[in-house]
Amino acid sequence: MKKLYTLILCLGSFMFSYAQQVVKGNISDASGMPIAGVNVVEKGTTNGAISDFDGNFSISANGNSILVFSYVGYDSKEIAVNNRSTFNVTLDDGVSLDEVMLVGSRSPKRTAIDTAVPVDVINVADIASNTGKVEVNEILQYAAPSFNASKQSGSDGADHIVPASLRGLGPDQTLVLINGKRRHQSSLVNIFGTRGRGNSGTDLNAIPANAIKRIEVLRDGASAQYGSDAIAGVINIVLKDNTDGFTGGITYGAYSTAIGDGWEEATGETLSNVEGENRLDGKSKSWDGETVKIDANYGVSLNDAGGYMNFTTEFLSRQNTLRPGFSWRQGYGSAGVDGFNFMINSALPINDNTEIYAFGGRNYRDTDAYAFSRDSFANGDNRSVPSLYPNGFTPRITSNITDVSVSVGVRHEMENGWNVDFNNTFGRNFFTII
């Protein structure tokens, strides 16, 4: 009996092996062009293959099976093998895709995809008007992939100059250019447990957003071309050069202090700044962090050869935000700032091949932020003086930031096609803690 079973099993295996055969062929479209990546599946099974770059395929299938050929954009086709070992297949064009609508805040048209590395070209004016973002860091945080510039609270100087990073690397590893010229770094060295601790980055908020025509972000290492400060990438800010008169804008915004009930019950402690009540500043507010921005831009033509001079002024006032806080951190929230920006961009062609250019500006900010609270001396906090602050106090960190820059140069195109650029750029940043 065992011998009979063995004989039947071998016979079945022989018949199965005999029924399977290798089927080869080529797949092309109606014009005869080979199609790569076509799915070839034996109908009713999971047995399949895929065509190569030249449209060739090879599959082991039953001689009486049906092969199904499918590919995106083409009508699927079923062909019976009929014990053939080779045949060619032609796929007909299928139904074209309807209109594709992109829903979201980003558009693929802004990214240069024909370059060796990804380069984003960001229209600052459109983002600022559509989203209400008032500072360059906020605009890039919203629009640029891999860019991060979160506001700090209780981080000393980082409350006033937000450390920005590209691709998760340090603030000093992103090169910032203005019209292709290097921008100086901030005088603040981040030391208080914040992003980029131990280094100093560029203060992008010292540049008025209304003065910017576009921002180009190279999201890849470029140290071989630009130097070690471009390990994370390059941000090139192109200033406006329009000469079509005056434009201006006013932006206003605020934050709601409503957060919902149950905070004090859940924590078992009387909190500050809950629902706009019991605030550290002694005020009751349903809204805080009021932001007012007034900007103006004026461009004028200097000559018929394309010379221009473009001026931008910007006034920004943003109040502090206060959020629920414990006794040791009653002043939690973003810093307030009162600032004034001025920027100029100009160029004067001398002839068809030579141009003199100059750009620069000045930024001044008066900032105010809350630090960590000091408990009373009676509760063991020796940082509090009982005679002055018997119940403890919350210190405030205030500063004056002044940023000045100017860049002057001459560009010339030689007869052999080489471009010569003589440039001198000066930048200075003062950070004074008051």
GROMACS .gro file of C-alpha atoms in nm:
model
  434
    1MET     CA    1   0.000   0.000   0.000
    2LYS     CA    2   0.286   0.241   0.088
    3LYS     CA    3   0.446   0.172  -0.250
    4LEU     CA    4   0.115   0.252  -0.424
    5TYR     CA    5   0.085   0.586  -0.245
    6THR     CA    6   0.443   0.673  -0.333
    7LEU     CA    7   0.378   0.587  -0.698
    8ILE     CA    8   0.065   0.805  -0.710
    9LEU     CA    9   0.248   1.097  -0.547
   10CYS     CA   10   0.539   1.079  -0.791
   11LEU     CA   11   0.298   1.054  -1.083
   12GLY     CA   12   0.112   1.364  -0.964
   13SER     CA   13   0.433   1.558  -0.925
   14PHE     CA   14   0.541   1.448  -1.275
   15MET     CA   15   0.209   1.560  -1.426
   16PHE     CA   16   0.233   1.899  -1.245
   17SER     CA   17   0.587   1.951  -1.365
   18TYR     CA   18   0.482   1.861  -1.714
   19ALA     CA   19   0.194   2.111  -1.707
   20GLN     CA   20   0.419   2.404  -1.602
   21GLN     CA   21   0.619   2.581  -1.872
   22VAL     CA   22   0.822   2.900  -1.912
   23VAL     CA   23   0.644   3.169  -2.111
   24LYS     CA   24   0.847   3.460  -2.248
   25GLY     CA   25   0.760   3.763  -2.455
   26ASN     CA   26   0.772   4.137  -2.507
   27ILE     CA   27   0.523   4.407  -2.407
   28SER     CA   28   0.486   4.732  -2.602
   29ASP     CA   29   0.237   5.011  -2.663
   30ALA     CA   30   0.047   5.088  -2.982
   31SER     CA   31   0.345   5.274  -3.127
   32GLY     CA   32   0.580   4.982  -3.068
   33MET     CA   33   0.765   5.137  -2.772
   34PRO     CA   34   0.850   4.884  -2.497
   35ILE     CA   35   0.676   4.929  -2.162
   36ALA     CA   36   0.875   4.864  -1.846
   37GLY     CA   37   0.715   4.765  -1.518
   38VAL     CA   38   0.406   4.589  -1.655
   39ASN     CA   39   0.248   4.343  -1.410
   40VAL     CA   40   0.211   3.991  -1.552
   41VAL     CA   41  -0.003   3.761  -1.336
   42GLU     CA   42  -0.132   3.407  -1.390
   43LYS     CA   43  -0.506   3.454  -1.349
   44GLY     CA   44  -0.652   3.311  -1.029
   45THR     CA   45  -0.310   3.273  -0.864
   46THR     CA   46  -0.046   3.483  -0.695
   47ASN     CA   47   0.213   3.375  -0.949
   48GLY     CA   48   0.344   3.681  -1.130
   49ALA     CA   49   0.631   3.869  -1.292
   50ILE     CA   50   0.716   4.217  -1.415
   51SER     CA   51   0.855   4.339  -1.747
   52ASP     CA   52   1.210   4.478  -1.757
   53PHE     CA   53   1.337   4.805  -1.903
   54ASP     CA   54   1.312   4.668  -2.259
   55GLY     CA   55   0.957   4.535  -2.205
   56ASN     CA   56   1.064   4.171  -2.185
   57PHE     CA   57   0.898   3.931  -1.941
   58SER     CA   58   0.940   3.569  -1.834
   59ILE     CA   59   0.702   3.367  -1.617
   60SER     CA   60   0.656   2.999  -1.531
   61ALA     CA   61   0.286   2.920  -1.587
   62ASN     CA   62   0.046   2.638  -1.667
   63GLY     CA   63   0.006   2.570  -2.037
   64ASN     CA   64  -0.373   2.606  -2.010
   65SER     CA   65  -0.371   2.922  -1.792
   66ILE     CA   66  -0.457   3.283  -1.873
   67LEU     CA   67  -0.207   3.565  -1.822
   68VAL     CA   68  -0.327   3.910  -1.715
   69PHE     CA   69  -0.122   4.215  -1.825
   70SER     CA   70  -0.186   4.544  -1.641
   71TYR     CA   71  -0.017   4.884  -1.618
   72VAL     CA   72  -0.125   5.232  -1.506
   73GLY     CA   73  -0.261   5.433  -1.798
   74TYR     CA   74  -0.326   5.127  -2.018
   75ASP     CA   75  -0.619   4.891  -2.056
   76SER     CA   76  -0.558   4.553  -1.893
   77LYS     CA   77  -0.539   4.255  -2.129
   78GLU     CA   78  -0.597   3.884  -2.072
   79ILE     CA   79  -0.428   3.632  -2.306
   80ALA     CA   80  -0.458   3.250  -2.297
   81VAL     CA   81  -0.124   3.067  -2.302
   82ASN     CA   82  -0.250   2.766  -2.507
   83ASN     CA   83   0.080   2.584  -2.443
   84ARG     CA   84   0.277   2.856  -2.622
   85SER     CA   85   0.625   2.938  -2.496
   86THR     CA   86   0.658   3.286  -2.647
   87PHE     CA   87   0.433   3.565  -2.771
   88ASN     CA   88   0.428   3.946  -2.784
   89VAL     CA   89   0.166   4.169  -2.622
   90THR     CA   90   0.045   4.516  -2.722
   91LEU     CA   91  -0.135   4.728  -2.459
   92ASP     CA   92  -0.379   4.996  -2.566
   93ASP     CA   93  -0.395   5.338  -2.404
   94GLY     CA   94  -0.647   5.351  -2.124
   95VAL     CA   95  -0.862   5.631  -1.989
   96SER     CA   96  -0.656   5.941  -1.913
   97LEU     CA   97  -0.658   6.082  -1.562
   98ASP     CA   98  -0.900   6.364  -1.497
   99GLU     CA   99  -0.788   6.698  -1.356
  100VAL     CA  100  -0.569   6.656  -1.046
  101MET     CA  101  -0.639   6.908  -0.771
  102LEU     CA  102  -0.375   6.961  -0.504
  103VAL     CA  103  -0.516   7.043  -0.163
  104GLY     CA  104  -0.269   7.190   0.085
  105SER     CA  105  -0.030   7.475   0.149
  106ARG     CA  106   0.256   7.363  -0.071
  107SER     CA  107   0.289   7.344  -0.448
  108PRO     CA  108   0.537   7.130  -0.641
  109LYS     CA  109   0.590   7.420  -0.882
  110ARG     CA  110   0.797   7.600  -0.619
  111THR     CA  111   1.065   7.328  -0.611
  112ALA     CA  112   1.331   7.305  -0.880
  113ILE     CA  113   1.331   6.936  -0.970
  114ASP     CA  114   1.585   6.954  -1.253
  115THR     CA  115   1.873   7.042  -1.020
  116ALA     CA  116   2.121   6.802  -0.861
  117VAL     CA  117   1.982   6.884  -0.514
  118PRO     CA  118   1.636   7.006  -0.405
  119VAL     CA  119   1.592   7.385  -0.417
  120ASP     CA  120   1.274   7.549  -0.289
  121VAL     CA  121   1.176   7.890  -0.426
  122ILE     CA  122   0.935   8.051  -0.181
  123ASN     CA  123   0.718   8.351  -0.266
  124VAL     CA  124   0.725   8.540   0.063
  125ALA     CA  125   0.456   8.796  -0.025
  126ASP     CA  126   0.193   8.530  -0.100
  127ILE     CA  127   0.261   8.336   0.221
  128ALA     CA  128   0.264   8.648   0.439
  129SER     CA  129  -0.066   8.775   0.299
  130ASN     CA  130  -0.244   8.438   0.310
  131THR     CA  131  -0.128   8.316   0.651
  132GLY     CA  132  -0.065   8.628   0.858
  133LYS     CA  133   0.296   8.532   0.932
  134VAL     CA  134   0.489   8.850   1.017
  135GLU     CA  135   0.850   8.736   1.059
  136VAL     CA  136   1.091   8.556   0.826
  137ASN     CA  137   1.143   8.269   1.071
  138GLU     CA  138   0.767   8.211   1.089
  139ILE     CA  139   0.734   8.216   0.709
  140LEU     CA  140   1.013   7.962   0.659
  141GLN     CA  141   0.886   7.747   0.945
  142TYR     CA  142   0.549   7.734   0.769
  143ALA     CA  143   0.668   7.687   0.412
  144ALA     CA  144   1.014   7.530   0.397
  145PRO     CA  145   1.062   7.157   0.453
  146SER     CA  146   1.329   7.066   0.710
  147PHE     CA  147   1.338   7.422   0.849
  148ASN     CA  148   1.266   7.458   1.221
  149ALA     CA  149   1.251   7.778   1.427
  150SER     CA  150   1.020   7.721   1.725
  151LYS     CA  151   0.973   8.006   1.971
  152GLN     CA  152   1.136   7.953   2.309
  153SER     CA  153   1.017   8.040   2.661
  154GLY     CA  154   1.243   8.079   2.961
  155SER     CA  155   1.557   8.020   2.752
  156ASP     CA  156   1.735   8.349   2.818
  157GLY     CA  157   1.863   8.501   2.492
  158ALA     CA  158   1.687   8.241   2.276
  159ASP     CA  159   1.356   8.402   2.378
  160HIS     CA  160   1.461   8.710   2.181
  161ILE     CA  161   1.659   8.564   1.887
  162VAL     CA  162   1.502   8.235   1.785
  163PRO     CA  163   1.767   7.975   1.688
  164ALA     CA  164   1.679   7.831   1.348
  165SER     CA  165   1.801   7.505   1.198
  166LEU     CA  166   1.785   7.333   0.861
  167ARG     CA  167   1.769   6.952   0.829
  168GLY     CA  168   1.806   6.917   1.208
  169LEU     CA  169   2.162   7.051   1.218
  170GLY     CA  170   2.297   7.342   1.422
  171PRO     CA  171   2.206   7.708   1.354
  172ASP     CA  172   2.568   7.786   1.261
  173GLN     CA  173   2.569   7.516   0.992
  174THR     CA  174   2.317   7.691   0.766
  175LEU     CA  175   2.462   7.954   0.535
  176VAL     CA  176   2.241   8.261   0.486
  177LEU     CA  177   2.293   8.484   0.183
  178ILE     CA  178   2.137   8.819   0.091
  179ASN     CA  179   2.131   8.866  -0.287
  180GLY     CA  180   2.400   8.599  -0.303
  181LYS     CA  181   2.627   8.767  -0.044
  182ARG     CA  182   2.701   8.623   0.300
  183ARG     CA  183   2.492   8.747   0.590
  184HIS     CA  184   2.662   8.797   0.927
  185GLN     CA  185   2.565   8.592   1.233
  186SER     CA  186   2.405   8.705   1.555
  187SER     CA  187   2.619   8.803   1.854
  188LEU     CA  188   2.411   8.574   2.079
  189VAL     CA  189   2.566   8.240   2.171
  190ASN     CA  190   2.297   7.990   2.273
  191ILE     CA  191   2.392   7.842   2.610
  192PHE     CA  192   2.068   7.772   2.797
  193GLY     CA  193   1.951   7.424   2.700
  194THR     CA  194   1.798   7.528   2.370
  195ARG     CA  195   1.845   7.422   2.009
  196GLY     CA  196   2.196   7.488   1.884
  197ARG     CA  197   2.347   7.512   2.229
  198GLY     CA  198   2.703   7.640   2.210
  199ASN     CA  199   2.681   7.807   1.870
  200SER     CA  200   2.539   8.117   1.704
  201GLY     CA  201   2.317   8.142   1.399
  202THR     CA  202   2.188   8.416   1.171
  203ASP     CA  203   1.907   8.636   1.300
  204LEU     CA  204   1.663   8.605   1.009
  205ASN     CA  205   1.401   8.818   1.186
  206ALA     CA  206   1.632   9.119   1.146
  207ILE     CA  207   1.531   9.123   0.779
  208PRO     CA  208   1.188   9.279   0.708
  209ALA     CA  209   0.962   9.029   0.534
  210ASN     CA  210   0.815   9.299   0.309
  211ALA     CA  211   1.161   9.369   0.162
  212ILE     CA  212   1.193   9.012   0.029
  213LYS     CA  213   1.107   8.917  -0.327
  214ARG     CA  214   1.166   8.544  -0.279
  215ILE     CA  215   1.364   8.299  -0.067
  216GLU     CA  216   1.566   8.015  -0.221
  217VAL     CA  217   1.638   7.721   0.009
  218LEU     CA  218   1.896   7.460  -0.092
  219ARG     CA  219   1.810   7.157   0.123
  220ASP     CA  220   2.135   6.964   0.101
  221GLY     CA  221   2.495   6.988   0.213
  222ALA     CA  222   2.688   7.245   0.010
  223SER     CA  223   3.008   7.281   0.211
  224ALA     CA  224   3.224   7.177  -0.087
  225GLN     CA  225   3.114   7.492  -0.270
  226TYR     CA  226   3.036   7.742   0.007
  227GLY     CA  227   3.237   7.627   0.310
  228SER     CA  228   3.179   7.453   0.641
  229ASP     CA  229   2.892   7.684   0.739
  230ALA     CA  230   2.680   7.531   0.459
  231ILE     CA  231   2.677   7.173   0.589
  232ALA     CA  232   2.301   7.185   0.644
  233GLY     CA  233   2.225   7.386   0.331
  234VAL     CA  234   2.194   7.741   0.200
  235ILE     CA  235   1.921   8.003   0.237
  236ASN     CA  236   1.945   8.282  -0.022
  237ILE     CA  237   1.718   8.581   0.036
  238VAL     CA  238   1.653   8.789  -0.278
  239LEU     CA  239   1.542   9.146  -0.207
  240LYS     CA  240   1.273   9.329  -0.401
  241ASP     CA  241   1.381   9.525  -0.709
  242ASN     CA  242   1.045   9.650  -0.832
  243THR     CA  243   1.003  10.011  -0.946
  244ASP     CA  244   0.624  10.023  -0.972
  245GLY     CA  245   0.560  10.272  -0.692
  246PHE     CA  246   0.429  10.232  -0.338
  247THR     CA  247   0.281   9.931  -0.161
  248GLY     CA  248   0.194   9.888   0.204
  249GLY     CA  249   0.006   9.670   0.448
  250ILE     CA  250  -0.130   9.644   0.800
  251THR     CA  251  -0.151   9.313   0.988
  252TYR     CA  252  -0.323   9.251   1.320
  253GLY     CA  253  -0.366   8.933   1.520
  254ALA     CA  254  -0.413   8.801   1.874
  255TYR     CA  255  -0.434   8.474   2.066
  256SER     CA  256  -0.727   8.352   2.272
  257THR     CA  257  -0.653   8.282   2.639
  258ALA     CA  258  -0.940   8.030   2.668
  259ILE     CA  259  -0.812   7.683   2.752
  260GLY     CA  260  -1.105   7.506   2.916
  261ASP     CA  261  -1.194   7.410   3.272
  262GLY     CA  262  -1.043   7.155   3.506
  263TRP     CA  263  -0.680   7.265   3.513
  264GLU     CA  264  -0.659   7.346   3.882
  265GLU     CA  265  -0.859   7.038   3.982
  266ALA     CA  266  -0.630   6.814   3.777
  267THR     CA  267  -0.308   6.965   3.912
  268GLY     CA  268  -0.416   7.027   4.271
  269GLU     CA  269  -0.253   7.370   4.261
  270THR     CA  270  -0.375   7.724   4.205
  271LEU     CA  271  -0.234   7.815   3.864
  272SER     CA  272  -0.158   8.155   3.716
  273ASN     CA  273  -0.293   8.287   3.386
  274VAL     CA  274  -0.590   8.048   3.360
  275GLU     CA  275  -0.867   8.161   3.123
  276GLY     CA  276  -0.720   8.511   3.124
  277GLU     CA  277  -0.768   8.544   3.501
  278ASN     CA  278  -0.516   8.557   3.787
  279ARG     CA  279  -0.258   8.672   3.539
  280LEU     CA  280   0.097   8.751   3.638
  281ASP     CA  281   0.070   9.102   3.490
  282GLY     CA  282  -0.239   9.175   3.702
  283LYS     CA  283  -0.469   9.211   3.402
  284SER     CA  284  -0.772   9.010   3.290
  285LYS     CA  285  -0.759   8.936   2.920
  286SER     CA  286  -0.961   8.717   2.687
  287TRP     CA  287  -0.696   8.782   2.421
  288ASP     CA  288  -0.323   8.840   2.449
  289GLY     CA  289  -0.014   8.842   2.231
  290GLU     CA  290  -0.167   9.123   2.025
  291THR     CA  291   0.044   9.172   1.713
  292VAL     CA  292   0.046   9.481   1.494
  293LYS     CA  293   0.264   9.511   1.187
  294ILE     CA  294   0.275   9.810   0.952
  295ASP     CA  295   0.499   9.789   0.647
  296ALA     CA  296   0.564   9.999   0.339
  297ASN     CA  297   0.767   9.945   0.023
  298TYR     CA  298   0.859  10.202  -0.240
  299GLY     CA  299   1.051  10.145  -0.561
  300VAL     CA  300   1.180  10.400  -0.809
  301SER     CA  301   1.362  10.371  -1.142
  302LEU     CA  302   1.704  10.537  -1.170
  303ASN     CA  303   1.756  10.526  -1.547
  304ASP     CA  304   1.630  10.364  -1.865
  305ALA     CA  305   1.895  10.090  -1.846
  306GLY     CA  306   1.721   9.909  -1.559
  307GLY     CA  307   1.860  10.096  -1.259
  308TYR     CA  308   1.643  10.094  -0.949
  309MET     CA  309   1.624  10.184  -0.582
  310ASN     CA  310   1.385  10.002  -0.351
  311PHE     CA  311   1.305  10.108   0.008
  312THR     CA  312   1.127   9.909   0.279
  313THR     CA  313   1.024  10.013   0.629
  314GLU     CA  314   0.849   9.795   0.884
  315PHE     CA  315   0.710   9.853   1.233
  316LEU     CA  316   0.627   9.549   1.447
  317SER     CA  317   0.472   9.539   1.792
  318ARG     CA  318   0.388   9.206   1.957
  319GLN     CA  319   0.282   9.172   2.320
  320ASN     CA  320   0.371   8.886   2.554
  321THR     CA  321   0.160   8.574   2.578
  322LEU     CA  322   0.092   8.426   2.922
  323ARG     CA  323  -0.017   8.066   2.957
  324PRO     CA  324  -0.114   7.856   3.263
  325GLY     CA  325   0.185   7.815   3.491
  326PHE     CA  326   0.286   7.667   3.824
  327SER     CA  327   0.450   7.859   4.108
  328TRP     CA  328   0.794   7.780   3.969
  329ARG     CA  329   0.705   7.894   3.615
  330GLN     CA  330   0.434   8.157   3.629
  331GLY     CA  331   0.558   8.353   3.329
  332TYR     CA  332   0.535   8.085   3.064
  333GLY     CA  333   0.476   8.229   2.716
  334SER     CA  334   0.636   8.392   2.414
  335ALA     CA  335   0.832   8.716   2.440
  336GLY     CA  336   0.704   9.058   2.346
  337VAL     CA  337   0.884   9.280   2.098
  338ASP     CA  338   0.869   9.635   1.963
  339GLY     CA  339   1.084   9.675   1.656
  340PHE     CA  340   1.158   9.891   1.355
  341ASN     CA  341   1.319   9.770   1.031
  342PHE     CA  342   1.463   9.957   0.735
  343MET     CA  343   1.610   9.800   0.420
  344ILE     CA  344   1.730   9.936   0.087
  345ASN     CA  345   1.820   9.753  -0.234
  346SER     CA  346   1.963   9.934  -0.539
  347ALA     CA  347   2.151   9.883  -0.864
  348LEU     CA  348   2.281  10.124  -1.129
  349PRO     CA  349   2.398   9.995  -1.470
  350ILE     CA  350   2.694  10.191  -1.609
  351ASN     CA  351   2.682  10.022  -1.949
  352ASP     CA  352   2.561   9.697  -2.101
  353ASN     CA  353   2.824   9.493  -1.914
  354THR     CA  354   2.889   9.680  -1.588
  355GLU     CA  355   2.663   9.746  -1.290
  356ILE     CA  356   2.713   9.906  -0.948
  357TYR     CA  357   2.490   9.768  -0.670
  358ALA     CA  358   2.432   9.830  -0.301
  359PHE     CA  359   2.195   9.697  -0.036
  360GLY     CA  360   2.167   9.695   0.340
  361GLY     CA  361   1.957   9.797   0.634
  362ARG     CA  362   1.913   9.849   1.005
  363ASN     CA  363   1.697   9.662   1.254
  364TYR     CA  364   1.616   9.762   1.611
  365ARG     CA  365   1.415   9.555   1.861
  366ASP     CA  366   1.317   9.611   2.220
  367THR     CA  367   1.220   9.274   2.367
  368ASP     CA  368   1.064   9.148   2.689
  369ALA     CA  369   1.039   8.789   2.815
  370TYR     CA  370   0.961   8.608   3.140
  371ALA     CA  371   1.219   8.389   3.314
  372PHE     CA  372   1.169   8.113   3.572
  373SER     CA  373   0.990   8.225   3.888
  374ARG     CA  374   1.163   8.256   4.226
  375ASP     CA  375   0.974   8.122   4.524
  376SER     CA  376   0.973   8.300   4.860
  377PHE     CA  377   1.275   8.276   5.087
  378ALA     CA  378   1.052   8.114   5.350
  379ASN     CA  379   0.995   7.824   5.111
  380GLY     CA  380   1.367   7.766   5.074
  381ASP     CA  381   1.447   7.968   4.759
  382ASN     CA  382   1.760   8.167   4.845
  383ARG     CA  383   1.736   8.361   4.517
  384SER     CA  384   1.459   8.574   4.665
  385VAL     CA  385   1.528   8.867   4.901
  386PRO     CA  386   1.263   8.859   5.177
  387SER     CA  387   1.268   9.234   5.239
  388LEU     CA  388   1.196   9.306   4.874
  389TYR     CA  389   0.997   9.002   4.759
  390PRO     CA  390   0.848   8.824   5.059
  391ASN     CA  391   0.626   8.612   4.834
  392GLY     CA  392   0.886   8.554   4.564
  393PHE     CA  393   0.890   8.705   4.217
  394THR     CA  394   0.915   8.628   3.845
  395PRO     CA  395   1.208   8.806   3.675
  396ARG     CA  396   1.179   8.952   3.328
  397ILE     CA  397   1.457   8.940   3.071
  398THR     CA  398   1.461   9.252   2.856
  399SER     CA  399   1.703   9.334   2.577
  400ASN     CA  400   1.785   9.577   2.300
  401ILE     CA  401   1.896   9.421   1.972
  402THR     CA  402   2.053   9.631   1.696
  403ASP     CA  403   2.152   9.480   1.362
  404VAL     CA  404   2.327   9.676   1.085
  405SER     CA  405   2.445   9.558   0.744
  406VAL     CA  406   2.563   9.705   0.414
  407SER     CA  407   2.696   9.546   0.096
  408VAL     CA  408   2.845   9.735  -0.202
  409GLY     CA  409   2.994   9.594  -0.520
  410VAL     CA  410   3.056   9.613  -0.893
  411ARG     CA  411   2.957   9.342  -1.140
  412HIS     CA  412   3.109   9.314  -1.487
  413GLU     CA  413   3.067   9.065  -1.771
  414MET     CA  414   3.385   9.018  -1.972
  415GLU     CA  415   3.400   8.961  -2.348
  416ASN     CA  416   3.491   8.593  -2.301
  417GLY     CA  417   3.173   8.536  -2.096
  418TRP     CA  418   3.333   8.540  -1.750
  419ASN     CA  419   3.156   8.734  -1.474
  420VAL     CA  420   3.363   8.946  -1.235
  421ASP     CA  421   3.216   9.066  -0.904
  422PHE     CA  422   3.406   9.296  -0.664
  423ASN     CA  423   3.216   9.317  -0.337
  424ASN     CA  424   3.262   9.431   0.022
  425THR     CA  425   3.004   9.337   0.285
  426PHE     CA  426   2.987   9.469   0.641
  427GLY     CA  427   2.759   9.342   0.917
  428ARG     CA  428   2.727   9.403   1.288
  429ASN     CA  429   2.492   9.273   1.558
  430PHE     CA  430   2.452   9.405   1.913
  431PHE     CA  431   2.262   9.215   2.182
  432THR     CA  432   2.230   9.411   2.506
  433ILE     CA  433   2.054   9.259   2.807
  434ILE     CA  434   1.901   9.533   3.020
   0.00000   0.00000   0.00000
